[in-house]
Amino acid sequence: MDLAQVEHLSRLARLGLSPEELQTLLGQLTAIVAAVDKLQEADVSSVDPTAQVGGLYDVMRADEVAPSLEAEQALANAPRKEAGLLRVPAIQ
Amino acid sequence: MTLLGLSISELGRRLRSREVSARELALEALDRIARLDPAVGAFLRTTEELAMAQAEAADRWLAADPQGAPPLCGIPVAHKDVLCTSGVETTAGSRILEGFVPPYDATVVARMAAAGAVVVGKLNCDEFAMGSSNENSAYQATVNPWDHTRVPGGSSGGSAAAVAARLACATLGSDTGGSIRLPASFCGVVGVKPSYGRVSRYGLIAFASSLDQVGPLTKTVEDSQLVLSAIAGADPHDSTATTEPVGDLAAALHQGVQGLRLGVPREYLAAGVGAGVREVLDQACQRLEREGAELVEVSLPSTEYALAAYYVIAPAEVSSNLARMDGVRFGRGEPAATSLVEAYESARHRGFGPEVRRRIALGTYVLSSGYYDAYYLRAQKVRTLVAQDFARVFQQVDALVSPTAPTAAFLLGERVADPLAMYATDALTLPANLAGLAGISVPAGFAEGLPVGVQVLGPYLGEAVCLRVAAAVEALSDLWHQAPPGTDG
């Protein structure tokens, strides 16, 4: 892993990290990835990946109308809103 | 001794005979929090108004129908701050959710309320439940009530410390890789991680959705059973909550261990397990044997890969789950931002602490094109190997007994600068999350004056056998009424 890669991750995940924070993260991620590389030693040739530990599959429910939050309640925590909608800066 | 040092069943008896009222219990809890919590730091906020309203309702219920009122009626409880509480600020220990007031209750919160429990506050935790020491909380450090220079464990550290210090009779926590069992062990209380799907996750702020479970922390195994019975079971709001019946968990408590085969996993005693912890486990095993259990050594060979698999799968789910923390629907707003990306980056940079950033970055990495197969897919295959190990062993034994953590509580600050050392704290608890199994940590002794728990693991939906073995460990060690110094007044 190198600095450019960590910068890319920060951008992808919208973390907005400073150059010093990127440098620190590079060292830590390098060590963590080296540790999780232990996975490469496991023989996984005969198993499928786990999808759901309880064996649940396609849980369905009846398609019925039920009460839900009012728009006002759902927007109560939003810092910026207008006419029942969320307000955000323009995409550039 | 404080009334909060009594078991829930004893308090229930006194509430029903009118020796004490729910109102008096709530006031005692709030008074103790005001006096003792400034030094412990378990609570992020108290909920006096809610507590008084619930206590008065509980008293009316107890007066009208003393035998019909549920076992938790009038009992002071508190919830980890990752559980949504309608009208009460819920932060998950993160700055990014500062001021967030949920418009609904988590299912477990609603079920505790329906059972008559009285909520006295919200509890500190590592940010978004990511951590093993509570030091990742953006708000405050919680200390271990047994030794204020040490961590309470995490991430449900506030939940464990509050019970240990007798500030609430029962608390709810969440366990993704050990976050209930580890602090329970460090603080000398009982903590239950139910099987995946045994308890609804609706209203639990998600950390890693395939691993998270809500469970109780209490002084006694019976208290935990009472809370678990109140919160467990299917929920139309959570399709991963199983519809399998919960059954009568109380029956398990008094069955003893005569005739049970208990496995001790060889790999859980490997390097890193301290001598004091080993001694506590050995003593507990000898006592269980004297009570008629058969103890056998078993092997879970894929254990060596479990930590690595966990630290791929959990961060991957973090990177996806925490994408919703964008400062748009909740948060402080970013009036200075001139573009949407800038607003996201500003909100997330100001809102997330170092551990959360680290896990989001790691999760983004293991899911990215070119690395997905080598890390995420491979980790999910290793997860199958870990589950197969357990399935094989549970054909030979009824339950497993091991240390909960390799050591007793470590010093504040000791592992903060070394993420890998912090991660290793969960080595003996996280395999059960990968496999979705039931687990309990129960106090079994002390090492150099600090509490040490024994972990009991059962098969999927094997809560009853875990409670059965844990109740025996508790009866044989007889520690539960010991309160940390300075908290019994």
Coordinates of C-alpha atoms in Angstrom, one line a residue:
Chain A
M1 CA 0.0 0.0 0.0
D2 CA 1.2 3.5 -0.8
L3 CA 0.2 7.1 -0.1
A4 CA -1.6 7.5 -3.4
Q5 CA -3.8 4.4 -2.6
V6 CA -4.7 5.8 0.9
E7 CA -5.5 9.1 -0.7
H8 CA -7.8 7.3 -3.2
L9 CA -9.5 5.4 -0.3
S10 CA -10.0 8.7 1.6
R11 CA -11.6 10.2 -1.5
L12 CA -13.8 7.2 -2.3
A13 CA -15.1 7.1 1.3
R14 CA -15.4 10.9 1.6
L15 CA -13.2 11.0 4.7
G16 CA -11.6 14.4 3.8
L17 CA -8.3 13.4 5.5
S18 CA -5.4 15.9 5.8
P19 CA -1.9 15.0 4.5
E20 CA -0.7 14.2 8.0
E21 CA -3.7 12.0 8.7
L22 CA -3.2 10.2 5.4
Q23 CA 0.4 9.5 6.4
T24 CA -0.6 8.1 9.8
L25 CA -3.3 6.0 8.2
L26 CA -0.9 4.6 5.7
G27 CA 1.3 3.2 8.4
Q28 CA -1.6 1.7 10.3
L29 CA -3.4 0.2 7.3
T30 CA -0.1 -1.3 6.1
A31 CA 0.3 -3.1 9.5
I32 CA -3.4 -4.2 9.6
V33 CA -3.4 -5.5 6.0
A34 CA -0.2 -7.4 6.7
A35 CA -2.0 -9.0 9.7
V36 CA -5.2 -9.9 7.8
D37 CA -3.0 -11.4 5.1
K38 CA -3.0 -14.4 7.4
L39 CA -6.1 -15.3 5.5
Q40 CA -4.0 -16.2 2.4
E41 CA -2.7 -19.3 4.4
A42 CA -6.2 -20.8 4.9
D43 CA -7.3 -23.6 2.6
V44 CA -10.7 -22.5 1.4
S45 CA -10.8 -24.7 -1.7
S46 CA -13.6 -26.8 -0.5
V47 CA -16.0 -24.3 1.1
D48 CA -18.6 -21.7 0.0
P49 CA -18.6 -18.2 1.4
T50 CA -21.0 -17.6 4.3
A51 CA -24.1 -15.8 3.2
Q52 CA -26.3 -15.9 6.3
V53 CA -25.3 -17.7 9.5
G54 CA -28.9 -18.7 10.4
G55 CA -29.6 -20.2 7.0
L56 CA -32.4 -17.6 6.3
Y57 CA -33.3 -17.2 2.7
D58 CA -35.6 -14.8 1.0
V59 CA -37.7 -13.7 4.0
M60 CA -41.0 -12.4 2.6
R61 CA -43.9 -10.5 4.2
A62 CA -47.4 -9.6 3.0
D63 CA -47.4 -6.5 0.8
E64 CA -49.7 -4.4 3.0
V65 CA -50.0 -0.7 3.7
A66 CA -49.0 0.2 7.2
P67 CA -48.4 3.4 9.2
S68 CA -45.0 5.0 8.8
L69 CA -43.2 8.2 9.8
E70 CA -44.7 11.5 8.7
A71 CA -42.3 13.5 6.5
E72 CA -42.0 16.1 9.2
Q73 CA -40.8 13.5 11.7
A74 CA -38.4 11.9 9.2
L75 CA -36.9 15.4 8.5
A76 CA -36.8 16.5 12.1
N77 CA -33.0 15.9 12.4
A78 CA -32.0 17.3 9.1
P79 CA -29.9 20.5 9.4
R80 CA -31.1 22.0 6.2
K81 CA -34.5 21.5 4.7
E82 CA -37.0 23.4 2.6
A83 CA -40.7 22.7 1.7
G84 CA -40.6 19.2 3.1
L85 CA -37.3 18.4 1.3
L86 CA -33.7 18.0 2.2
R87 CA -31.5 20.9 1.0
V88 CA -27.9 20.3 0.0
P89 CA -25.2 22.2 -1.9
A90 CA -25.1 21.6 -5.7
I91 CA -23.2 18.7 -7.2
Q92 CA -20.2 20.1 -9.1
Chain B
M1 CA -26.2 -1.9 50.8
T2 CA -28.0 -0.2 48.0
L3 CA -31.2 -1.7 46.7
L4 CA -29.6 -1.7 43.3
G5 CA -27.2 -4.4 44.6
L6 CA -30.2 -6.9 44.8
S7 CA -31.2 -9.3 42.1
I8 CA -34.1 -8.5 39.9
S9 CA -36.2 -11.3 41.3
E10 CA -35.6 -10.1 44.9
L11 CA -36.5 -6.5 43.9
G12 CA -39.5 -7.9 42.1
R13 CA -40.6 -9.6 45.4
R14 CA -40.2 -6.3 47.3
L15 CA -42.0 -4.3 44.7
R16 CA -44.9 -6.7 44.8
S17 CA -45.1 -6.7 48.6
R18 CA -45.0 -2.9 48.5
E19 CA -41.8 -2.8 50.6
V20 CA -40.4 -0.5 47.9
S21 CA -41.9 1.4 45.0
A22 CA -40.6 1.7 41.4
R23 CA -40.4 5.4 42.1
E24 CA -38.1 4.9 45.1
L25 CA -35.9 2.6 43.0
A26 CA -35.7 5.1 40.1
L27 CA -34.8 7.9 42.5
E28 CA -32.2 5.8 44.2
A29 CA -30.7 5.0 40.7
L30 CA -30.7 8.6 39.7
D31 CA -29.2 9.7 43.0
R32 CA -26.4 7.1 42.7
I33 CA -25.7 8.2 39.2
A34 CA -25.4 11.8 40.3
R35 CA -23.1 10.9 43.2
L36 CA -21.0 8.0 41.7
D37 CA -21.0 8.4 37.9
P38 CA -18.8 11.6 37.7
A39 CA -15.9 9.3 38.7
V40 CA -17.0 6.3 36.5
G41 CA -18.3 8.0 33.3
A42 CA -20.8 5.3 32.3
F43 CA -23.7 7.6 31.4
L44 CA -23.8 10.0 28.5
R45 CA -27.1 11.4 29.8
T46 CA -29.8 10.6 32.3
T47 CA -33.5 10.6 31.5
E48 CA -35.2 11.8 34.8
E49 CA -38.5 12.7 33.2
L50 CA -38.9 9.5 31.3
A51 CA -37.8 7.5 34.4
M52 CA -40.3 9.2 36.7
A53 CA -43.2 8.7 34.2
Q54 CA -42.3 5.0 33.6
A55 CA -41.8 4.4 37.4
E56 CA -45.2 5.9 38.2
A57 CA -46.8 3.7 35.5
A58 CA -45.0 0.7 36.9
D59 CA -46.2 1.4 40.4
R60 CA -49.8 1.6 39.1
W61 CA -49.4 -1.7 37.2
L62 CA -47.9 -3.4 40.3
A63 CA -50.7 -2.1 42.5
A64 CA -53.4 -3.2 40.1
D65 CA -52.0 -6.6 39.2
P66 CA -49.0 -7.6 41.3
Q67 CA -48.8 -11.1 40.1
G68 CA -49.5 -10.3 36.5
A69 CA -47.0 -7.5 36.1
P70 CA -43.8 -8.8 34.3
P71 CA -40.6 -9.5 36.2
L72 CA -38.9 -6.3 34.9
C73 CA -41.8 -4.1 36.0
G74 CA -40.4 -1.2 38.0
I75 CA -36.7 -2.3 37.5
P76 CA -34.2 0.6 36.7
V77 CA -32.4 -0.1 33.5
A78 CA -30.3 1.9 30.9
H79 CA -29.5 1.5 27.3
K80 CA -26.2 1.6 25.3
D81 CA -26.3 4.8 23.2
V82 CA -26.4 2.8 19.9
L83 CA -30.0 1.9 20.6
C84 CA -32.6 4.4 19.3
T85 CA -34.8 5.9 22.0
S86 CA -37.7 8.0 20.8
G87 CA -37.4 11.6 21.9
V88 CA -34.0 11.0 23.7
E89 CA -30.8 12.0 22.0
T90 CA -28.9 9.0 20.6
T91 CA -25.3 9.5 19.5
A92 CA -23.6 6.1 19.2
G93 CA -20.7 7.8 21.0
S94 CA -20.0 9.8 17.8
R95 CA -19.8 13.5 17.1
I96 CA -21.5 13.0 13.8
L97 CA -24.7 12.1 15.6
E98 CA -24.5 14.8 18.2
G99 CA -28.0 16.1 18.8
F100 CA -29.7 13.3 16.9
V101 CA -33.1 12.6 18.4
P102 CA -34.6 9.4 17.0
P103 CA -38.3 9.5 16.0
Y104 CA -38.8 5.9 17.1
D105 CA -37.7 3.3 19.7
A106 CA -35.6 0.3 18.9
T107 CA -37.6 -2.9 19.2
V108 CA -35.6 -3.9 22.3
V109 CA -36.2 -0.5 23.9
A110 CA -39.9 -0.8 23.2
R111 CA -40.0 -4.4 24.6
M112 CA -38.2 -3.4 27.8
A113 CA -40.7 -0.5 28.2
A114 CA -43.7 -2.8 27.5
A115 CA -42.3 -5.1 30.3
G116 CA -42.5 -2.2 32.7
A117 CA -38.7 -1.5 33.0
V118 CA -37.7 2.1 34.0
V119 CA -35.1 3.8 31.8
V120 CA -32.7 6.0 33.8
G121 CA -30.3 7.0 31.0
K122 CA -28.1 6.3 27.9
L123 CA -24.7 4.7 28.2
N124 CA -21.3 5.5 26.9
C125 CA -19.6 3.3 24.3
D126 CA -16.9 3.2 21.7
E127 CA -17.8 5.3 18.7
F128 CA -20.4 3.3 16.7
A129 CA -19.4 0.3 19.0
M130 CA -16.0 0.0 17.4
G131 CA -13.5 -0.7 20.1
S132 CA -12.5 -2.8 23.1
S133 CA -11.9 -0.2 25.8
N134 CA -14.5 2.6 25.5
E135 CA -11.6 5.0 24.7
N136 CA -13.0 5.5 21.2
S137 CA -16.0 7.4 22.5
A138 CA -16.0 10.9 21.2
Y139 CA -17.5 12.2 24.5
Q140 CA -15.8 10.7 27.5
A141 CA -13.7 7.9 28.9
T142 CA -15.5 5.4 31.1
V143 CA -13.3 3.8 33.7
N144 CA -13.4 0.4 35.3
P145 CA -15.3 0.6 38.6
W146 CA -12.9 -2.0 40.1
D147 CA -9.9 0.1 39.3
H148 CA -10.3 3.7 37.9
T149 CA -6.9 3.5 36.2
R150 CA -8.2 0.7 34.0
V151 CA -10.6 0.4 31.0
P152 CA -14.0 -1.1 31.5
G153 CA -13.6 -3.0 28.2
G154 CA -15.7 -2.2 25.1
S155 CA -17.6 -1.4 23.3
S156 CA -20.5 -1.7 25.8
G157 CA -18.2 -0.4 28.5
G158 CA -20.7 2.0 29.9
S159 CA -23.3 -0.8 30.0
A160 CA -20.9 -3.0 32.0
A161 CA -19.6 -0.3 34.3
A162 CA -23.2 0.9 35.2
V163 CA -24.2 -2.6 36.3
A164 CA -20.9 -3.2 38.2
A165 CA -21.3 0.2 40.1
R166 CA -24.9 -0.5 40.8
L167 CA -26.2 2.5 38.9
A168 CA -28.8 0.4 37.1
C169 CA -30.0 -3.2 37.6
A170 CA -29.8 -4.2 34.0
T171 CA -28.4 -2.6 30.8
L172 CA -28.6 -3.4 27.1
G173 CA -25.4 -3.6 25.1
S174 CA -24.5 -4.8 21.6
D175 CA -22.0 -7.4 20.6
T176 CA -20.3 -7.5 17.2
G177 CA -17.0 -9.2 18.1
G178 CA -17.3 -9.4 21.9
S179 CA -18.6 -6.0 22.8
I180 CA -21.0 -7.4 25.5
R181 CA -18.9 -10.3 26.8
L182 CA -15.5 -8.5 27.0
P183 CA -16.7 -5.5 29.2
A184 CA -18.8 -8.0 31.3
S185 CA -15.6 -9.9 32.0
F186 CA -13.5 -6.8 32.7
C187 CA -16.2 -5.3 35.1
G188 CA -17.3 -8.5 36.8
V189 CA -20.8 -8.8 35.5
V190 CA -22.8 -11.2 33.4
G191 CA -23.1 -10.4 29.7
V192 CA -25.1 -12.4 27.0
K193 CA -24.5 -12.3 23.3
P194 CA -27.6 -14.0 21.9
S195 CA -27.4 -16.1 18.7
Y196 CA -27.6 -14.0 15.5
G197 CA -31.2 -13.3 14.9
R198 CA -32.4 -14.3 18.4
V199 CA -33.0 -10.6 19.2
S200 CA -34.2 -7.9 16.8
R201 CA -31.7 -5.3 15.5
Y202 CA -34.4 -2.8 14.5
G203 CA -33.3 0.5 15.9
L204 CA -29.8 -0.6 16.7
I205 CA -27.5 1.8 14.9
A206 CA -25.6 -0.6 12.6
F207 CA -21.9 -1.4 12.9
A208 CA -21.6 -4.7 11.0
S209 CA -25.1 -6.0 10.3
S210 CA -24.2 -9.7 9.8
L211 CA -22.4 -9.8 13.2
D212 CA -24.3 -7.4 15.5
Q213 CA -26.6 -8.6 18.3
V214 CA -28.2 -6.9 21.2
G215 CA -28.1 -8.5 24.6
P216 CA -28.3 -7.9 28.4
L217 CA -25.6 -7.1 31.0
T218 CA -26.6 -7.8 34.6
K219 CA -25.3 -8.8 38.0
T220 CA -26.7 -12.4 37.8
V221 CA -27.4 -15.1 35.2
E222 CA -31.0 -15.1 36.2
D223 CA -31.3 -11.4 35.7
S224 CA -29.9 -11.8 32.2
Q225 CA -32.4 -14.5 31.5
L226 CA -35.2 -12.2 32.6
V227 CA -34.0 -9.5 30.2
L228 CA -33.3 -11.9 27.4
S229 CA -36.8 -13.4 27.7
A230 CA -38.3 -9.9 27.5
I231 CA -36.4 -8.8 24.3
A232 CA -35.9 -12.1 22.3
G233 CA -38.1 -13.3 19.5
A234 CA -39.3 -12.5 16.0
D235 CA -39.9 -8.9 14.8
P236 CA -41.7 -7.8 11.7
H237 CA -39.3 -4.9 11.5
D238 CA -36.2 -7.1 11.2
S239 CA -36.3 -9.9 8.6
T240 CA -33.0 -11.4 10.1
A241 CA -34.7 -12.0 13.4
T242 CA -35.6 -15.7 13.5
T243 CA -39.2 -16.9 13.9
E244 CA -37.9 -20.0 15.9
P245 CA -39.7 -20.0 19.3
V246 CA -37.6 -18.6 22.2
G247 CA -38.8 -21.3 24.6
D248 CA -38.7 -21.3 28.4
L249 CA -35.2 -20.0 29.2
A250 CA -35.9 -19.9 33.0
A251 CA -36.1 -23.7 33.1
A252 CA -32.4 -23.9 32.2
L253 CA -31.2 -22.0 35.3
H254 CA -31.7 -24.7 37.9
Q255 CA -30.9 -27.9 35.9
G256 CA -27.3 -28.1 37.0
V257 CA -24.5 -29.5 34.9
Q258 CA -24.8 -33.2 35.8
G259 CA -24.3 -35.2 32.7
L260 CA -23.3 -32.3 30.4
R261 CA -20.3 -32.7 28.2
L262 CA -18.3 -29.5 28.1
G263 CA -15.5 -28.8 25.6
V264 CA -12.4 -26.6 26.3
P265 CA -11.0 -25.4 23.0
R266 CA -7.3 -26.0 23.0
E267 CA -6.7 -23.0 20.7
Y268 CA -8.4 -20.6 23.2
L269 CA -5.7 -21.4 25.8
A270 CA -2.8 -20.6 23.4
A271 CA -0.1 -17.9 23.9
G272 CA -1.5 -14.6 25.1
V273 CA -3.8 -16.0 27.8
G274 CA -2.5 -14.7 31.1
A275 CA -1.6 -17.0 34.0
G276 CA -4.2 -15.4 36.3
V277 CA -7.0 -15.9 33.7
R278 CA -5.9 -19.5 33.1
E279 CA -6.1 -20.2 36.8
V280 CA -9.6 -18.8 37.1
L281 CA -10.7 -21.0 34.2
D282 CA -9.1 -24.1 35.6
Q283 CA -10.8 -23.6 38.9
A284 CA -14.2 -23.1 37.2
C285 CA -13.6 -26.3 35.2
Q286 CA -12.7 -28.3 38.3
R287 CA -15.8 -27.1 40.1
L288 CA -18.0 -28.0 37.1
E289 CA -16.4 -31.4 37.0
R290 CA -17.2 -31.9 40.7
E291 CA -20.8 -31.0 39.9
G292 CA -21.0 -33.9 37.4
A293 CA -20.0 -32.3 34.1
E294 CA -17.6 -34.1 31.9
L295 CA -14.8 -31.8 30.6
V296 CA -13.0 -32.7 27.4
E297 CA -10.4 -30.9 25.3
V298 CA -11.6 -30.1 21.8
S299 CA -10.0 -28.4 18.8
L300 CA -11.2 -25.5 16.7
P301 CA -8.4 -25.4 14.2
S302 CA -9.6 -22.5 12.1
T303 CA -9.4 -20.2 15.1
E304 CA -6.1 -18.9 13.9
Y305 CA -7.8 -17.3 10.9
A306 CA -10.8 -15.9 12.8
L307 CA -9.3 -12.6 13.8
A308 CA -8.2 -11.8 10.3
A309 CA -11.5 -12.8 8.8
Y310 CA -13.3 -10.6 11.3
Y311 CA -11.1 -7.6 10.6
V312 CA -12.0 -7.9 6.9
I313 CA -15.7 -8.6 7.2
A314 CA -16.6 -6.1 10.0
P315 CA -14.8 -3.1 8.3
A316 CA -16.3 -4.0 4.9
E317 CA -19.8 -3.8 6.5
V318 CA -18.7 -0.6 8.3
S319 CA -17.7 1.1 5.1
S320 CA -21.1 0.4 3.6
N321 CA -23.3 1.0 6.7
L322 CA -21.6 4.3 7.7
A323 CA -22.1 5.8 4.2
R324 CA -25.4 7.0 5.5
M325 CA -23.6 9.3 8.0
D326 CA -23.3 12.1 5.5
G327 CA -24.5 15.2 7.4
V328 CA -27.6 15.5 5.2
R329 CA -30.4 13.8 7.1
F330 CA -28.9 14.3 10.5
G331 CA -25.8 16.2 11.7
R332 CA -24.8 19.8 12.2
G333 CA -25.0 21.0 8.6
E334 CA -22.1 22.4 6.6
P335 CA -23.1 25.9 5.6
A336 CA -19.6 26.8 4.3
A337 CA -19.5 23.9 1.8
T338 CA -19.8 25.0 -1.8
S339 CA -20.4 21.5 -3.3
L340 CA -22.1 18.3 -2.1
V341 CA -18.8 16.4 -2.0
E342 CA -17.2 19.1 0.1
A343 CA -20.2 19.0 2.5
Y344 CA -19.9 15.2 2.8
E345 CA -16.1 15.4 3.4
S346 CA -16.5 18.2 6.0
A347 CA -19.3 16.5 7.9
R348 CA -17.4 13.1 7.9
H349 CA -14.0 14.5 8.7
R350 CA -15.4 16.6 11.7
G351 CA -17.7 13.8 12.7
F352 CA -15.7 10.6 12.7
G353 CA -12.9 9.7 15.2
P354 CA -9.6 7.9 14.2
E355 CA -10.9 4.3 14.7
V356 CA -14.0 4.8 12.6
R357 CA -12.0 6.5 9.8
R358 CA -9.5 3.6 10.0
R359 CA -12.3 0.9 9.6
I360 CA -14.1 2.8 6.9
A361 CA -10.8 3.1 4.9
L362 CA -9.9 -0.6 5.5
G363 CA -13.4 -1.7 4.5
T364 CA -13.3 0.4 1.4
Y365 CA -9.9 -1.2 0.6
V366 CA -11.0 -4.9 1.0
L367 CA -14.2 -4.3 -1.1
S368 CA -12.4 -2.5 -3.9
S369 CA -12.0 -4.0 -7.3
G370 CA -8.8 -6.1 -7.4
Y371 CA -8.8 -6.8 -3.7
Y372 CA -12.4 -8.2 -3.2
D373 CA -11.5 -11.8 -3.9
A374 CA -8.3 -11.9 -1.9
Y375 CA -9.8 -10.3 1.2
Y376 CA -13.6 -10.1 1.4
L377 CA -14.6 -13.2 -0.5
R378 CA -11.8 -15.2 1.1
A379 CA -12.8 -13.9 4.6
Q380 CA -16.4 -15.1 4.0
K381 CA -15.0 -18.5 3.1
V382 CA -12.9 -18.6 6.2
R383 CA -16.0 -17.7 8.1
T384 CA -17.6 -20.9 6.8
L385 CA -14.5 -22.9 8.1
V386 CA -14.9 -21.3 11.5
A387 CA -18.6 -22.2 11.6
Q388 CA -17.9 -25.8 10.4
D389 CA -15.4 -26.2 13.3
F390 CA -18.0 -25.2 15.8
A391 CA -20.7 -27.5 14.2
R392 CA -18.3 -30.4 14.3
V393 CA -17.4 -29.8 18.0
F394 CA -21.1 -29.4 19.0
Q395 CA -21.7 -32.9 17.8
Q396 CA -19.4 -34.1 20.6
V397 CA -20.1 -31.6 23.4
D398 CA -23.1 -29.6 24.7
A399 CA -21.3 -26.3 25.3
L400 CA -17.8 -24.8 25.3
V401 CA -16.0 -23.2 28.2
S402 CA -13.1 -20.8 27.7
P403 CA -11.6 -17.5 29.0
T404 CA -13.7 -14.5 27.8
A405 CA -10.6 -12.5 27.2
P406 CA -6.9 -13.3 27.3
T407 CA -6.3 -10.9 30.2
A408 CA -8.1 -8.9 32.9
A409 CA -8.8 -5.2 32.3
F410 CA -5.8 -3.3 30.9
L411 CA -4.7 0.2 31.8
L412 CA -6.3 3.3 30.2
G413 CA -4.1 4.4 27.3
E414 CA -2.2 1.1 27.1
R415 CA -3.5 0.0 23.7
V416 CA -4.8 3.3 22.1
A417 CA -1.8 3.8 19.9
D418 CA -1.7 0.2 18.6
P419 CA -4.8 -0.8 16.7
L420 CA -3.6 -4.4 16.3
A421 CA -3.1 -4.9 20.1
M422 CA -6.6 -3.5 20.7
Y423 CA -8.0 -5.9 18.0
A424 CA -6.4 -8.9 19.6
T425 CA -8.4 -8.3 22.8
D426 CA -11.4 -9.8 21.0
A427 CA -9.6 -13.0 19.8
L428 CA -11.7 -15.4 21.9
T429 CA -15.0 -13.7 21.5
L430 CA -15.3 -12.8 17.8
P431 CA -15.4 -16.4 16.4
A432 CA -18.9 -16.8 18.0
N433 CA -20.0 -13.7 16.1
L434 CA -18.6 -15.1 12.8
A435 CA -20.6 -18.3 13.3
G436 CA -23.7 -16.6 14.8
L437 CA -23.6 -18.6 18.1
A438 CA -24.9 -17.9 21.6
G439 CA -22.4 -16.9 24.2
I440 CA -22.2 -15.7 27.8
S441 CA -19.5 -14.2 30.0
V442 CA -20.0 -15.0 33.7
P443 CA -17.8 -13.8 36.5
A444 CA -15.6 -16.7 37.8
G445 CA -12.8 -15.2 39.9
F446 CA -10.2 -12.5 40.2
A447 CA -6.7 -12.1 38.9
E448 CA -4.6 -9.6 40.8
G449 CA -7.7 -8.0 42.2
L450 CA -9.5 -7.6 38.9
P451 CA -12.6 -9.6 37.8
V452 CA -12.2 -12.4 35.3
G453 CA -15.0 -13.9 33.3
V454 CA -15.5 -17.4 31.9
Q455 CA -17.1 -17.6 28.4
V456 CA -19.7 -20.2 27.8
L457 CA -20.5 -20.8 24.1
G458 CA -23.4 -22.8 22.8
P459 CA -24.7 -23.8 19.4
Y460 CA -26.9 -21.6 17.3
L461 CA -30.0 -20.8 19.3
G462 CA -28.4 -22.6 22.3
E463 CA -29.1 -19.8 24.8
A464 CA -30.6 -22.3 27.2
V465 CA -27.5 -24.5 27.6
C466 CA -25.3 -21.4 27.9
L467 CA -27.5 -20.1 30.7
R468 CA -27.5 -23.5 32.4
V469 CA -23.7 -23.7 32.4
A470 CA -23.3 -20.1 33.4
A471 CA -25.7 -20.4 36.3
A472 CA -23.6 -23.3 37.5
V473 CA -20.3 -21.3 37.2
E474 CA -22.0 -18.5 39.1
A475 CA -23.4 -20.7 41.9
L476 CA -20.0 -22.3 42.4
S477 CA -17.9 -19.1 42.4
D478 CA -20.5 -17.1 44.5
L479 CA -19.2 -13.7 43.5
W480 CA -22.1 -11.8 42.2
H481 CA -23.0 -9.8 45.3
Q482 CA -19.5 -8.4 45.5
A483 CA -19.6 -4.7 44.5
P484 CA -16.5 -2.7 43.5
P485 CA -14.9 -0.8 46.3
G486 CA -16.7 2.5 47.1
T487 CA -19.9 1.6 45.3
D488 CA -21.8 -0.4 48.0
G489 CA -22.9 2.6 50.1

